[in-house]
Tab-separated table of C-alpha atoms in Angstrom:
chain	number	residue	atom	x	y	z
A	1	UNK	CA	0.000	0.000	0.000
A	2	UNK	CA	1.404	3.408	-0.991
A	3	UNK	CA	-0.113	6.543	0.578
A	4	UNK	CA	0.708	10.185	-0.321
A	5	UNK	CA	2.049	11.587	2.969
A	6	UNK	CA	2.165	10.861	6.677
A	7	UNK	CA	1.993	14.587	7.490
A	8	UNK	CA	-1.780	14.929	7.019
A	9	UNK	CA	-4.035	13.427	9.728
A	10	UNK	CA	-6.252	11.888	7.048
A	11	UNK	CA	-3.539	9.564	5.691
A	12	UNK	CA	-2.080	8.607	9.065
A	13	UNK	CA	-5.622	7.563	9.986
A	14	UNK	CA	-5.911	5.451	6.841
A	15	UNK	CA	-2.659	3.664	7.732
A	16	UNK	CA	-4.101	2.558	11.078
A	17	UNK	CA	-7.383	1.495	9.487
A	18	UNK	CA	-5.513	-0.645	6.929
A	19	UNK	CA	-3.528	-2.346	9.681
A	20	UNK	CA	-6.730	-3.032	11.627
A	21	UNK	CA	-8.490	-4.384	8.525
A	22	UNK	CA	-5.803	-7.019	7.883
A	23	UNK	CA	-5.347	-8.139	11.493
A	24	UNK	CA	-7.355	-11.341	11.195
A	25	UNK	CA	-6.427	-12.145	7.600
A	26	UNK	CA	-3.884	-14.625	6.250
A	27	UNK	CA	-2.409	-11.894	4.050
A	28	UNK	CA	0.341	-9.491	4.992
A	29	UNK	CA	0.802	-5.909	3.872
A	30	UNK	CA	3.417	-3.200	3.851
A	31	UNK	CA	2.465	0.494	3.943
A	32	UNK	CA	4.840	3.118	2.538
A	33	UNK	CA	4.426	6.902	2.379
A	34	UNK	CA	5.479	9.089	-0.555
A	35	UNK	CA	5.804	12.280	1.533
A	36	UNK	CA	4.442	14.490	-1.231
A	37	UNK	CA	7.051	13.371	-3.775
A	38	UNK	CA	6.290	11.576	-7.048
A	39	UNK	CA	9.898	10.363	-7.198
A	40	UNK	CA	9.582	8.817	-3.722
A	41	UNK	CA	6.256	7.302	-4.766
A	42	UNK	CA	7.869	5.571	-7.754
A	43	UNK	CA	10.697	4.353	-5.532
A	44	UNK	CA	8.143	2.963	-3.042
A	45	UNK	CA	6.321	1.061	-5.792
A	46	UNK	CA	9.632	-0.354	-7.100
A	47	UNK	CA	10.548	-1.462	-3.564
A	48	UNK	CA	7.243	-3.318	-3.245
A	49	UNK	CA	7.564	-4.877	-6.713
A	50	UNK	CA	10.977	-6.232	-5.716
A	51	UNK	CA	9.349	-7.859	-2.671
A	52	UNK	CA	6.973	-9.819	-4.914
A	53	UNK	CA	3.644	-8.156	-4.097
A	54	UNK	CA	0.517	-9.456	-5.860
A	55	UNK	CA	-1.738	-6.393	-5.377
A	56	UNK	CA	-0.797	-2.709	-5.190
A	57	UNK	CA	-3.174	-0.284	-3.467
A	58	UNK	CA	-2.024	3.260	-4.211
A	59	UNK	CA	-3.337	6.731	-3.340
A	60	UNK	CA	-1.202	8.849	-5.671
A	61	UNK	CA	0.445	12.108	-4.642
A	62	UNK	CA	0.025	13.374	-8.208
A	63	UNK	CA	-2.638	11.641	-10.316
A	64	UNK	CA	-0.779	12.191	-13.591
A	65	UNK	CA	2.798	11.557	-12.444
A	66	UNK	CA	1.875	8.223	-10.798
A	67	UNK	CA	1.271	6.628	-14.211
A	68	UNK	CA	4.870	5.491	-14.648
A	69	UNK	CA	4.910	3.843	-11.210
A	70	UNK	CA	1.747	1.791	-11.788
A	71	UNK	CA	2.839	0.837	-15.311
A	72	UNK	CA	5.945	-0.745	-13.796
A	73	UNK	CA	3.708	-2.753	-11.429
A	74	UNK	CA	1.351	-3.783	-14.225
A	75	UNK	CA	4.290	-5.121	-16.283
A	76	UNK	CA	4.987	-7.525	-13.423
A	77	UNK	CA	1.399	-8.805	-13.491
A	78	UNK	CA	0.445	-6.979	-10.293
A	79	UNK	CA	-3.202	-5.916	-9.891
A	80	UNK	CA	-3.368	-2.151	-9.343
A	81	UNK	CA	-6.096	-0.588	-7.204
A	82	UNK	CA	-6.201	3.231	-7.166
A	83	UNK	CA	-7.305	4.303	-3.700
A	84	UNK	CA	-9.279	7.520	-3.083
A	85	UNK	CA	-7.510	9.382	-5.923
A	86	UNK	CA	-7.637	8.361	-9.567
A	87	UNK	CA	-4.457	7.911	-11.606
A	88	UNK	CA	-4.840	9.593	-14.991
A	89	UNK	CA	-3.773	8.917	-18.589
A	90	UNK	CA	-2.757	5.273	-18.123
A	91	UNK	CA	-4.336	1.883	-18.819
A	92	UNK	CA	-2.358	0.283	-15.974
A	93	UNK	CA	-5.136	0.525	-13.358
A	94	UNK	CA	-7.503	-2.361	-12.726
A	95	UNK	CA	-9.826	-0.851	-10.134
A	96	UNK	CA	-10.590	2.377	-8.294
A	97	UNK	CA	-11.970	2.558	-4.748
A	98	UNK	CA	-13.360	5.985	-4.019
A	99	UNK	CA	-15.812	8.187	-2.239
A	100	UNK	CA	-18.168	9.800	-4.719
A	101	UNK	CA	-16.080	12.959	-5.121
A	102	UNK	CA	-18.648	14.867	-7.189
A	103	UNK	CA	-21.182	14.141	-4.427
A	104	UNK	CA	-18.722	15.634	-1.887
A	105	UNK	CA	-18.588	18.939	-3.792
A	106	UNK	CA	-22.352	18.918	-4.286
A	107	UNK	CA	-22.918	18.360	-0.552
A	108	UNK	CA	-20.607	21.244	0.366
A	109	UNK	CA	-22.297	23.585	-2.099
A	110	UNK	CA	-25.806	22.515	-1.079
A	111	UNK	CA	-24.971	23.409	2.509
A	112	UNK	CA	-24.096	26.946	1.409
A	113	UNK	CA	-27.219	27.189	-0.757
A	114	UNK	CA	-29.457	26.039	2.124
A	115	UNK	CA	-27.770	28.446	4.544
A	116	UNK	CA	-28.566	31.445	2.328
A	117	UNK	CA	-31.940	30.389	0.958
A	118	UNK	CA	-33.996	33.442	0.007
A	119	UNK	CA	-31.046	35.845	0.291
A	120	UNK	CA	-29.516	37.966	-2.496
A	121	UNK	CA	-25.986	39.130	-3.350
A	122	UNK	CA	-24.229	36.993	-0.737
A	123	UNK	CA	-20.439	37.266	-1.270
A	124	UNK	CA	-19.117	33.829	-2.240
A	125	UNK	CA	-15.452	32.964	-1.725
A	126	UNK	CA	-14.273	29.931	-3.692
A	127	UNK	CA	-11.283	27.771	-2.751
A	128	UNK	CA	-10.078	24.500	-4.270
A	129	UNK	CA	-7.679	21.652	-3.558
A	130	UNK	CA	-4.424	21.023	-5.406
A	131	UNK	CA	-4.551	20.955	-9.214
A	132	UNK	CA	-2.228	17.894	-9.089
A	133	UNK	CA	-5.080	15.906	-7.495
A	134	UNK	CA	-7.841	14.664	-9.796
A	135	UNK	CA	-10.249	14.754	-6.841
A	136	UNK	CA	-9.854	18.533	-6.587
A	137	UNK	CA	-11.431	18.777	-10.050
A	138	UNK	CA	-14.269	16.412	-9.110
A	139	UNK	CA	-14.987	18.240	-5.831
A	140	UNK	CA	-15.091	21.580	-7.624
A	141	UNK	CA	-17.181	20.202	-10.478
A	142	UNK	CA	-19.726	18.926	-7.946
A	143	UNK	CA	-19.773	22.261	-6.134
A	144	UNK	CA	-20.196	24.179	-9.399
A	145	UNK	CA	-23.165	21.962	-10.366
A	146	UNK	CA	-25.026	23.283	-7.338
A	147	UNK	CA	-23.615	26.811	-6.987
A	148	UNK	CA	-23.787	27.961	-10.612
A	149	UNK	CA	-27.611	28.275	-10.787
A	150	UNK	CA	-27.497	30.242	-7.528
A	151	UNK	CA	-24.804	32.534	-8.902
A	152	UNK	CA	-26.913	33.008	-12.050
A	153	UNK	CA	-30.051	33.908	-10.053
A	154	UNK	CA	-28.226	36.474	-7.901
A	155	UNK	CA	-28.167	34.549	-4.606
A	156	UNK	CA	-24.363	34.584	-4.646
A	157	UNK	CA	-21.803	37.067	-5.978
A	158	UNK	CA	-18.343	35.648	-6.679
A	159	UNK	CA	-15.911	37.644	-4.557
A	160	UNK	CA	-12.456	36.246	-5.278
A	161	UNK	CA	-12.134	34.671	-8.731
A	162	UNK	CA	-12.178	36.546	-12.032
A	163	UNK	CA	-11.964	33.157	-13.816
A	164	UNK	CA	-15.131	31.903	-12.090
A	165	UNK	CA	-16.806	35.257	-12.738
A	166	UNK	CA	-16.031	34.935	-16.478
A	167	UNK	CA	-17.625	31.467	-16.533
A	168	UNK	CA	-20.563	32.132	-14.203
A	169	UNK	CA	-23.187	31.607	-16.932
A	170	UNK	CA	-21.893	28.138	-17.859
A	171	UNK	CA	-23.632	25.267	-16.074
A	172	UNK	CA	-21.135	22.631	-17.276
A	173	UNK	CA	-17.428	23.404	-17.312
A	174	UNK	CA	-14.778	21.593	-19.333
A	175	UNK	CA	-11.724	20.285	-17.501
A	176	UNK	CA	-9.707	23.205	-18.895
A	177	UNK	CA	-12.268	25.692	-17.585
A	178	UNK	CA	-12.316	24.004	-14.178
A	179	UNK	CA	-8.511	24.143	-14.244
A	180	UNK	CA	-8.538	27.898	-14.844
A	181	UNK	CA	-10.646	28.515	-11.746
A	182	UNK	CA	-8.806	25.947	-9.620
A	183	UNK	CA	-5.406	27.394	-10.510
A	184	UNK	CA	-6.632	30.813	-9.393
A	185	UNK	CA	-8.117	29.699	-6.049
A	186	UNK	CA	-6.037	26.613	-5.231
A	187	UNK	CA	-4.900	25.993	-1.674
A	188	UNK	CA	-2.701	23.078	-2.832
A	189	UNK	CA	-4.282	21.341	0.182
A	190	UNK	CA	-1.957	23.474	2.325
A	191	UNK	CA	-3.470	25.388	5.299
A	192	UNK	CA	-0.720	28.036	5.115
A	193	UNK	CA	-1.409	28.671	1.455
A	194	UNK	CA	-5.151	28.795	2.226
A	195	UNK	CA	-4.534	31.335	5.001
A	196	UNK	CA	-2.389	33.553	2.743
A	197	UNK	CA	-4.941	33.439	-0.077
A	198	UNK	CA	-7.794	34.304	2.279
A	199	UNK	CA	-5.835	37.265	3.661
A	200	UNK	CA	-5.032	38.466	0.137
A	201	UNK	CA	-8.670	38.152	-0.942
A	202	UNK	CA	-10.074	40.012	2.055
A	203	UNK	CA	-7.509	42.795	1.641
A	204	UNK	CA	-8.440	43.175	-2.035
A	205	UNK	CA	-12.209	43.611	-1.594
A	206	UNK	CA	-14.398	46.395	-0.227
A	207	UNK	CA	-17.041	46.193	2.479
A	208	UNK	CA	-19.689	45.322	-0.127
A	209	UNK	CA	-18.032	41.889	-0.463
A	210	UNK	CA	-17.891	41.269	3.274
A	211	UNK	CA	-20.744	41.212	5.793
A	212	UNK	CA	-22.405	37.754	5.788
A	213	UNK	CA	-20.293	35.555	3.519
A	214	UNK	CA	-20.309	32.025	2.091
A	215	UNK	CA	-17.013	30.157	1.800
A	216	UNK	CA	-16.419	26.999	-0.234
A	217	UNK	CA	-13.354	25.470	1.457
A	218	UNK	CA	-12.251	22.130	-0.010
A	219	UNK	CA	-11.220	20.246	3.142
A	220	UNK	CA	-10.911	20.605	6.905
A	221	UNK	CA	-7.294	21.759	7.120
A	222	UNK	CA	-7.905	24.616	4.683
A	223	UNK	CA	-11.340	25.355	6.201
A	224	UNK	CA	-9.860	26.023	9.642
A	225	UNK	CA	-7.119	28.242	8.198
A	226	UNK	CA	-9.591	30.240	6.071
A	227	UNK	CA	-12.137	30.491	8.903
A	228	UNK	CA	-9.486	31.915	11.253
A	229	UNK	CA	-8.730	34.685	8.737
A	230	UNK	CA	-12.393	35.584	8.113
A	231	UNK	CA	-13.116	35.536	11.862
A	232	UNK	CA	-10.554	38.291	12.468
A	233	UNK	CA	-11.890	40.681	9.796
A	234	UNK	CA	-14.057	43.321	11.496
A	235	UNK	CA	-16.169	43.817	8.368
A	236	UNK	CA	-17.142	40.122	8.161
A	237	UNK	CA	-20.216	39.794	10.376
A	238	UNK	CA	-20.723	36.058	9.849
A	239	UNK	CA	-19.538	33.244	7.604
A	240	UNK	CA	-20.619	29.757	6.594
A	241	UNK	CA	-17.616	27.594	5.669
A	242	UNK	CA	-17.526	24.043	4.313
A	243	UNK	CA	-15.025	21.280	5.034
A	244	UNK	CA	-14.243	17.646	4.347
A	245	UNK	CA	-12.699	14.626	6.155
A	246	UNK	CA	-14.127	15.070	9.693
A	247	UNK	CA	-10.677	15.724	11.160
A	248	UNK	CA	-10.731	15.912	14.956
A	249	UNK	CA	-9.605	19.544	14.991
A	250	UNK	CA	-12.446	20.480	12.646
A	251	UNK	CA	-15.026	18.536	14.642
A	252	UNK	CA	-13.999	20.707	17.609
A	253	UNK	CA	-14.278	23.806	15.385
A	254	UNK	CA	-17.804	22.735	14.431
A	255	UNK	CA	-18.733	22.254	18.096
A	256	UNK	CA	-17.258	25.692	18.843
A	257	UNK	CA	-19.142	27.356	15.955
A	258	UNK	CA	-15.973	28.189	14.003
A	259	UNK	CA	-16.602	25.771	11.095
A	260	UNK	CA	-20.078	25.107	9.727
A	261	UNK	CA	-19.904	21.559	8.408
A	262	UNK	CA	-17.649	18.790	7.204
A	263	UNK	CA	-18.232	16.013	4.698
A	264	UNK	CA	-17.575	12.801	6.616
A	265	UNK	CA	-15.980	10.136	4.483
A	266	UNK	CA	-15.938	7.029	6.642
A	267	UNK	CA	-12.457	5.735	5.959
A	268	UNK	CA	-13.381	2.459	7.648
A	269	UNK	CA	-15.746	1.729	4.747
A	270	UNK	CA	-13.240	2.803	2.098
A	271	UNK	CA	-10.473	0.687	3.640
A	272	UNK	CA	-12.844	-2.268	3.902
A	273	UNK	CA	-13.849	-1.865	0.240
A	274	UNK	CA	-10.181	-1.718	-0.833
A	275	UNK	CA	-9.235	-4.722	1.280
A	276	UNK	CA	-12.243	-6.774	0.153
A	277	UNK	CA	-11.240	-6.004	-3.427
A	278	UNK	CA	-7.614	-6.998	-2.855
A	279	UNK	CA	-8.559	-10.236	-1.099
A	280	UNK	CA	-10.992	-11.158	-3.904
A	281	UNK	CA	-8.198	-10.622	-6.447
A	282	UNK	CA	-5.800	-12.744	-4.356
A	283	UNK	CA	-8.455	-15.462	-4.147
A	284	UNK	CA	-8.913	-15.408	-7.930
A	285	UNK	CA	-12.391	-13.874	-7.771
A	286	UNK	CA	-13.807	-10.787	-9.516
A	287	UNK	CA	-14.389	-7.796	-7.203
A	288	UNK	CA	-17.753	-6.037	-7.119
A	289	UNK	CA	-17.870	-2.555	-8.692
A	290	UNK	CA	-20.597	0.110	-8.812
A	291	UNK	CA	-19.527	2.407	-11.659
A	292	UNK	CA	-16.664	3.641	-13.835
A	293	UNK	CA	-14.441	6.732	-14.022
A	294	UNK	CA	-12.711	7.810	-17.208
A	295	UNK	CA	-9.061	8.656	-16.550
A	296	UNK	CA	-8.342	10.027	-20.024
A	297	UNK	CA	-7.204	6.628	-21.317
A	298	UNK	CA	-9.709	4.023	-20.134
A	299	UNK	CA	-12.912	3.650	-18.118
A	300	UNK	CA	-11.710	2.374	-14.746
A	301	UNK	CA	-14.084	0.074	-12.848
A	302	UNK	CA	-14.882	1.653	-9.490
A	303	UNK	CA	-16.433	0.884	-6.129
A	304	UNK	CA	-18.015	4.033	-4.674
A	305	UNK	CA	-18.613	4.778	-1.008
A	306	UNK	CA	-21.285	7.211	0.211
A	307	UNK	CA	-20.496	10.422	2.097
A	308	UNK	CA	-22.307	12.044	5.048
A	309	UNK	CA	-22.767	15.742	5.846
A	310	UNK	CA	-21.917	16.456	9.489
A	311	UNK	CA	-22.710	19.670	11.359
A	312	UNK	CA	-23.275	20.614	15.008
A	313	UNK	CA	-26.682	18.902	15.073
A	314	UNK	CA	-25.531	15.409	14.108
A	315	UNK	CA	-21.879	15.253	15.238
A	316	UNK	CA	-22.745	12.922	18.101
A	317	UNK	CA	-24.863	10.553	16.007
A	318	UNK	CA	-22.489	10.264	13.028
A	319	UNK	CA	-19.064	10.427	14.672
A	320	UNK	CA	-19.440	9.366	18.316
A	321	UNK	CA	-22.349	6.922	18.353
A	322	UNK	CA	-20.931	5.218	15.241
A	323	UNK	CA	-17.682	4.560	17.122
A	324	UNK	CA	-15.519	6.630	14.763
A	325	UNK	CA	-14.327	8.914	17.579
A	326	UNK	CA	-14.651	8.945	21.370
A	327	UNK	CA	-16.762	11.630	23.064
A	328	UNK	CA	-13.749	12.265	25.325
A	329	UNK	CA	-11.809	13.514	22.258
A	330	UNK	CA	-13.911	16.703	22.277
A	331	UNK	CA	-15.234	19.462	24.475
A	332	UNK	CA	-18.911	20.338	24.242
A	333	UNK	CA	-20.356	17.017	23.011
A	334	UNK	CA	-23.899	16.736	24.345
């Protein structure tokens, strides 16, 4: 198993879940981290190939650059399962295990739409993940599906992206058009970059684009960084900010009223789906799939996992009662 970096809570969590999932199985696994480097990722895959692996589960750091690594595995007859992030422009992937990434973006956007139902001219600040990650495109595409009609009808006014403003009348964006917006508002999944962008954006606008604002933040780490910046601007009276991954720090932010929601992707389910798939392959069976994703070269068979919107009202039910976290991890759980 090759994961992108150990420095983000999300991936460290996945590592533990993978270890737990294989505890009672006859199969062994090795988990390596690429630490945000495509070169290290390729080296990790080569190391595992040399150890005689039968199945490679890989969450790529960069969905395009990982092609060479998985092609090397495929040449050795290894089954390749892309995990959580798709690998693009290669026919060397057998399966893809994923959350429905377009549904994630749609859920984030719908939360903003519901929060400002019946309002007009609400300043909308758009932020995106890293352009190197195919999921960033899918998240933004999903969000645009829901936000664009509400931009067109005057509910929202785009505050921080001239590229999005230029495309605001287009319901469906091409990948190039999505790329133009993403490159302008990318956080690169980095909270520091998100913080700097938010500061730059708030400095650049007048009071008419402050007041009560809506913020599309792509994940929890960037959401907290962006929220902190907006919270310190005297002309911002309130904000609704989205998130993703149900990181502990963000769950506390939600309980404290500093972050509005997060999209909970139950990694236990994703890990289980990936492991079930791997074990089926090892047993000579055909894994179950629920759809396909085109990666620019082929339609990759995929198993999709549902996502859940979590806010202050249902934190306890979805994250504590389900056993994902302990109530003692947080202050203010009722």
